[in-house]
Short mmCIF file of C-alpha atoms in Angstrom, two decimals:
data_model
loop_
_atom_site.label_atom_id
_atom_site.label_comp_id
_atom_site.label_asym_id
_atom_site.label_seq_id
_atom_site.Cartn_x
_atom_site.Cartn_y
_atom_site.Cartn_z
CA ASN X 290 -0.13 0.09 0.01
CA ALA X 291 1.38 3.43 -0.91
CA GLY X 292 -0.60 5.06 2.08
CA VAL X 293 -1.51 8.72 1.41
CA THR X 294 0.32 10.11 -1.80
CA GLN X 295 0.21 14.28 -2.60
CA THR X 296 1.90 15.76 -5.69
CA PRO X 297 3.75 17.60 -6.51
CA LYS X 298 6.20 18.03 -3.34
CA PHE X 299 7.07 21.63 -3.97
CA GLN X 300 5.50 24.43 -6.05
CA VAL X 301 6.30 28.18 -6.89
CA LEU X 302 3.16 30.01 -8.36
CA LYS X 303 2.75 33.75 -8.86
CA THR X 304 -0.04 35.61 -7.48
CA GLY X 305 -3.39 35.20 -9.48
CA GLN X 306 -2.08 31.77 -10.93
CA SER X 307 -4.58 28.84 -10.13
CA MET X 308 -3.52 25.25 -9.53
CA THR X 309 -4.52 22.23 -7.99
CA LEU X 310 -2.58 20.11 -5.30
CA GLN X 311 -3.48 16.22 -5.62
CA CYS X 312 -4.01 13.82 -2.94
CA ALA X 313 -4.87 9.92 -3.23
CA GLN X 314 -5.01 7.19 -0.80
CA ASP X 315 -5.42 3.39 -1.25
CA MET X 316 -6.58 2.78 1.91
CA ASN X 317 -10.46 2.51 1.15
CA HIS X 318 -10.76 5.51 3.99
CA GLU X 319 -13.71 7.52 4.04
CA TYR X 320 -12.73 10.53 5.83
CA MET X 321 -10.47 12.54 3.69
CA SER X 322 -9.24 16.45 4.65
CA TRP X 323 -6.71 19.08 3.92
CA TYR X 324 -4.59 21.50 6.33
CA ARG X 325 -2.23 24.04 5.95
CA GLN X 326 0.80 24.21 8.40
CA ASP X 327 2.62 27.78 8.98
CA PRO X 328 5.35 28.60 11.38
CA GLY X 329 3.94 28.46 14.90
CA MET X 330 0.51 27.89 14.00
CA GLY X 331 0.38 23.87 13.91
CA LEU X 332 -1.86 22.44 11.32
CA ARG X 333 -5.52 23.99 10.13
CA LEU X 334 -8.30 22.32 8.86
CA ILE X 335 -9.27 23.74 4.87
CA HIS X 336 -11.62 21.60 3.79
CA TYR X 337 -12.80 17.84 4.79
CA SER X 338 -14.92 14.97 3.00
CA VAL X 339 -16.84 12.08 4.89
CA GLY X 340 -17.43 10.18 1.41
CA ALA X 341 -17.70 10.53 -2.23
CA GLY X 342 -19.70 13.48 -3.40
CA ILE X 343 -19.60 15.25 0.04
CA THR X 344 -17.58 17.96 1.34
CA ASP X 345 -17.47 20.68 4.02
CA GLN X 346 -15.67 23.81 5.32
CA GLY X 347 -12.89 23.48 7.95
CA GLU X 348 -11.32 26.51 9.72
CA VAL X 349 -9.58 28.40 6.85
CA PRO X 350 -11.89 27.56 3.79
CA ASN X 351 -11.27 30.94 1.88
CA GLY X 352 -9.45 30.87 -1.34
CA TYR X 353 -9.89 27.03 -1.76
CA ASN X 354 -12.01 24.80 -3.51
CA VAL X 355 -12.49 21.05 -3.05
CA SER X 356 -14.21 17.99 -4.55
CA ARG X 357 -14.53 14.15 -3.88
CA SER X 358 -15.67 12.27 -6.96
CA THR X 359 -13.90 9.26 -5.96
CA THR X 360 -13.11 7.46 -2.59
CA GLU X 361 -9.52 7.68 -3.34
CA ASP X 362 -8.93 11.14 -4.57
CA PHE X 363 -9.38 14.72 -2.97
CA PRO X 364 -7.67 17.68 -4.94
CA LEU X 365 -7.51 20.99 -3.51
CA ARG X 366 -7.89 23.76 -6.06
CA LEU X 367 -6.33 27.49 -5.51
CA LEU X 368 -8.67 29.62 -7.54
CA SER X 369 -6.70 32.60 -7.50
CA ALA X 370 -3.34 32.42 -5.52
CA ALA X 371 -2.14 34.74 -3.15
CA PRO X 372 0.90 35.08 -1.24
CA SER X 373 -0.99 34.57 2.09
CA GLN X 374 -1.28 30.89 0.65
CA THR X 375 2.14 30.38 1.01
CA SER X 376 2.48 27.13 3.28
CA VAL X 377 3.20 23.58 3.78
CA TYR X 378 -0.07 21.55 2.93
CA PHE X 379 -1.17 18.09 4.43
CA CYS X 380 -3.93 15.66 3.07
CA ALA X 381 -4.86 13.15 5.46
CA SER X 382 -7.37 10.30 5.43
CA THR X 383 -8.86 8.01 7.86
CA TRP X 384 -11.79 5.77 8.93
CA ARG X 385 -14.84 7.85 9.28
CA SER X 386 -14.80 7.81 13.16
CA SER X 387 -12.90 10.66 15.00
CA TYR X 388 -11.30 7.90 17.42
CA ASN X 389 -9.32 6.42 14.29
CA GLU X 390 -5.86 7.36 13.23
CA GLN X 391 -5.22 9.85 10.62
CA PHE X 392 -2.73 9.12 8.16
CA PHE X 393 -0.63 12.21 6.54
CA GLY X 394 0.87 12.24 3.18
CA PRO X 395 4.51 14.05 2.87
CA GLY X 396 3.23 17.54 2.10
CA THR X 397 3.39 19.97 -0.62
CA ARG X 398 5.17 23.31 -0.03
CA LEU X 399 3.95 25.61 -1.84
CA THR X 400 5.17 29.27 -2.39
CA VAL X 401 3.32 32.34 -3.93
CA LEU X 402 5.37 35.03 -4.86
CA THR R 128 -7.47 31.69 17.26
CA GLN R 129 -6.01 28.49 18.34
CA LEU R 130 -8.53 26.36 20.05
CA LEU R 131 -5.72 24.22 21.52
CA GLU R 132 -2.87 25.86 23.27
CA GLN R 133 -0.01 23.89 23.72
CA SER R 134 2.98 24.41 26.15
CA PRO R 135 5.93 25.26 26.01
CA GLN R 136 6.48 26.15 22.37
CA PHE R 137 9.71 25.09 22.57
CA LEU R 138 11.85 22.61 24.97
CA SER R 139 15.59 21.89 24.95
CA ILE R 140 16.89 19.50 27.31
CA GLN R 141 19.76 16.78 28.16
CA GLU R 142 19.21 13.11 27.28
CA GLY R 143 17.90 11.28 30.69
CA GLU R 144 15.90 14.51 31.65
CA ASN R 145 12.23 13.98 32.26
CA LEU R 146 9.72 16.32 30.52
CA THR R 147 5.83 17.07 30.60
CA VAL R 148 4.31 18.68 27.38
CA TYR R 149 0.68 20.19 28.25
CA CYS R 150 -2.49 20.85 25.56
CA ASN R 151 -5.16 23.02 27.09
CA SER R 152 -8.61 24.00 25.43
CA SER R 153 -11.82 25.65 26.77
CA SER R 154 -13.74 23.26 24.75
CA VAL R 155 -14.79 19.39 25.15
CA PHE R 156 -13.61 16.84 22.54
CA SER R 157 -14.66 13.50 21.92
CA SER R 158 -11.29 12.05 21.76
CA LEU R 159 -7.74 13.70 21.63
CA GLN R 160 -4.73 12.59 19.76
CA TRP R 161 -1.25 13.15 20.37
CA TYR R 162 1.06 13.09 17.04
CA ARG R 163 4.83 13.80 16.38
CA GLN R 164 6.15 15.36 13.34
CA GLU R 165 9.67 15.02 11.78
CA PRO R 166 11.02 17.72 9.58
CA GLY R 167 9.85 17.47 5.99
CA GLU R 168 7.18 14.81 6.94
CA GLY R 169 3.71 14.73 7.82
CA PRO R 170 2.53 14.01 11.42
CA VAL R 171 2.15 10.53 12.76
CA LEU R 172 -0.16 9.21 15.63
CA LEU R 173 1.35 8.40 18.92
CA VAL R 174 -1.77 7.81 20.85
CA THR R 175 -5.37 8.78 21.11
CA VAL R 176 -7.40 8.69 24.24
CA VAL R 177 -11.29 9.24 24.67
CA THR R 178 -12.26 8.76 28.03
CA GLY R 179 -12.02 11.81 30.61
CA GLY R 180 -9.43 10.72 33.11
CA GLU R 181 -8.00 8.11 30.59
CA VAL R 182 -4.09 7.38 31.13
CA LYS R 183 -2.34 5.43 28.41
CA LYS R 184 1.64 4.25 28.40
CA LEU R 185 3.61 3.81 25.38
CA LYS R 186 6.81 2.68 26.48
CA ARG R 187 8.62 6.05 27.86
CA LEU R 188 5.71 8.17 27.23
CA THR R 189 2.37 8.89 29.60
CA PHE R 190 -0.29 10.60 27.98
CA GLN R 191 -3.27 11.43 29.86
CA PHE R 192 -6.70 13.25 29.15
CA GLY R 193 -8.49 15.38 31.38
CA ASP R 194 -11.20 14.50 33.58
CA ALA R 195 -13.45 17.41 31.71
CA ARG R 196 -12.03 16.13 28.10
CA LYS R 197 -10.95 19.68 27.84
CA ASP R 198 -7.23 19.17 28.44
CA SER R 199 -4.11 16.66 28.21
CA SER R 200 -0.61 16.14 28.73
CA LEU R 201 2.23 13.81 27.40
CA HIS R 202 5.19 13.12 29.49
CA ILE R 203 8.08 11.86 28.64
CA THR R 204 10.55 9.90 30.72
CA ALA R 205 14.51 9.59 30.31
CA ALA R 206 14.50 11.71 26.96
CA GLN R 207 16.38 10.21 24.31
CA PRO R 208 18.01 12.23 21.18
CA GLY R 209 15.68 9.74 19.00
CA ASP R 210 12.29 11.97 20.65
CA THR R 211 13.52 15.18 19.39
CA GLY R 212 10.52 16.31 16.87
CA LEU R 213 7.42 18.28 16.70
CA TYR R 214 4.69 16.97 19.20
CA LEU R 215 1.16 18.10 18.26
CA CYS R 216 -1.95 17.48 20.09
CA ALA R 217 -5.25 17.45 17.96
CA GLY R 218 -8.74 17.31 19.22
CA ALA R 219 -11.77 16.13 17.44
CA ASP R 220 -15.09 17.79 17.52
CA PHE R 221 -17.39 15.68 15.22
CA ASN R 222 -15.89 15.60 12.19
CA LYS R 223 -13.48 18.54 12.52
CA PHE R 224 -10.12 17.99 14.05
CA TYR R 225 -8.21 20.89 15.57
CA PHE R 226 -4.70 21.19 16.09
CA GLY R 227 -2.42 23.02 18.69
CA SER R 228 0.33 25.09 17.25
CA GLY R 229 2.96 22.34 18.74
CA THR R 230 5.54 21.72 20.91
CA LYS R 231 9.62 21.43 19.01
CA LEU R 232 11.23 19.27 21.68
CA ASN R 233 15.33 19.16 21.13
CA VAL R 234 17.07 16.24 23.35
CA LYS R 235 20.68 16.72 23.30
CA PRO R 236 23.20 13.93 23.50
#
């Protein structure tokens, strides 16, 4: 099993550009989520999904879109990148219960100039 | 605004010392998890605590969930250089997970 995979690992964008961060898991997990990690801030939830076709907002959803057309994939779209979106982005998956371990991907380091 | 406050933010100790990391909140959580993160990698789960007052031990690590399920602590006995990393607590509220800002631990040989 590959677990949770994320691409790309690094990305540099110019202000106003759009892009999609890819996330896939092969563990048949129902729950998937996106976080951003900034220095001194821990991880903050951007969007999450409890199953295919169902998404919801987390703490910091503005400027990001998600969709969940399959159980395996949960892409994160930046519509018009801003310097404030410079961060490390982590995708995670788990079984639906909040008692279960979240498995994290290796992260995408995004810089917006 | 951080829902979960961790303290201390940074901790640098000598090998063999004991330490405690705290995770506090004014909110009640259905469960609380502790993760460890190495540079350039995603967090990895250490433990999940569910019941108020629960204590779990993982070798030299002891985790406690407060009676009111609002706070937790992580105690490491006889720290080793391999314990170096960023320790994060995370509270679960229905389908959302809230992370603390983390405690960066450095254990010097």
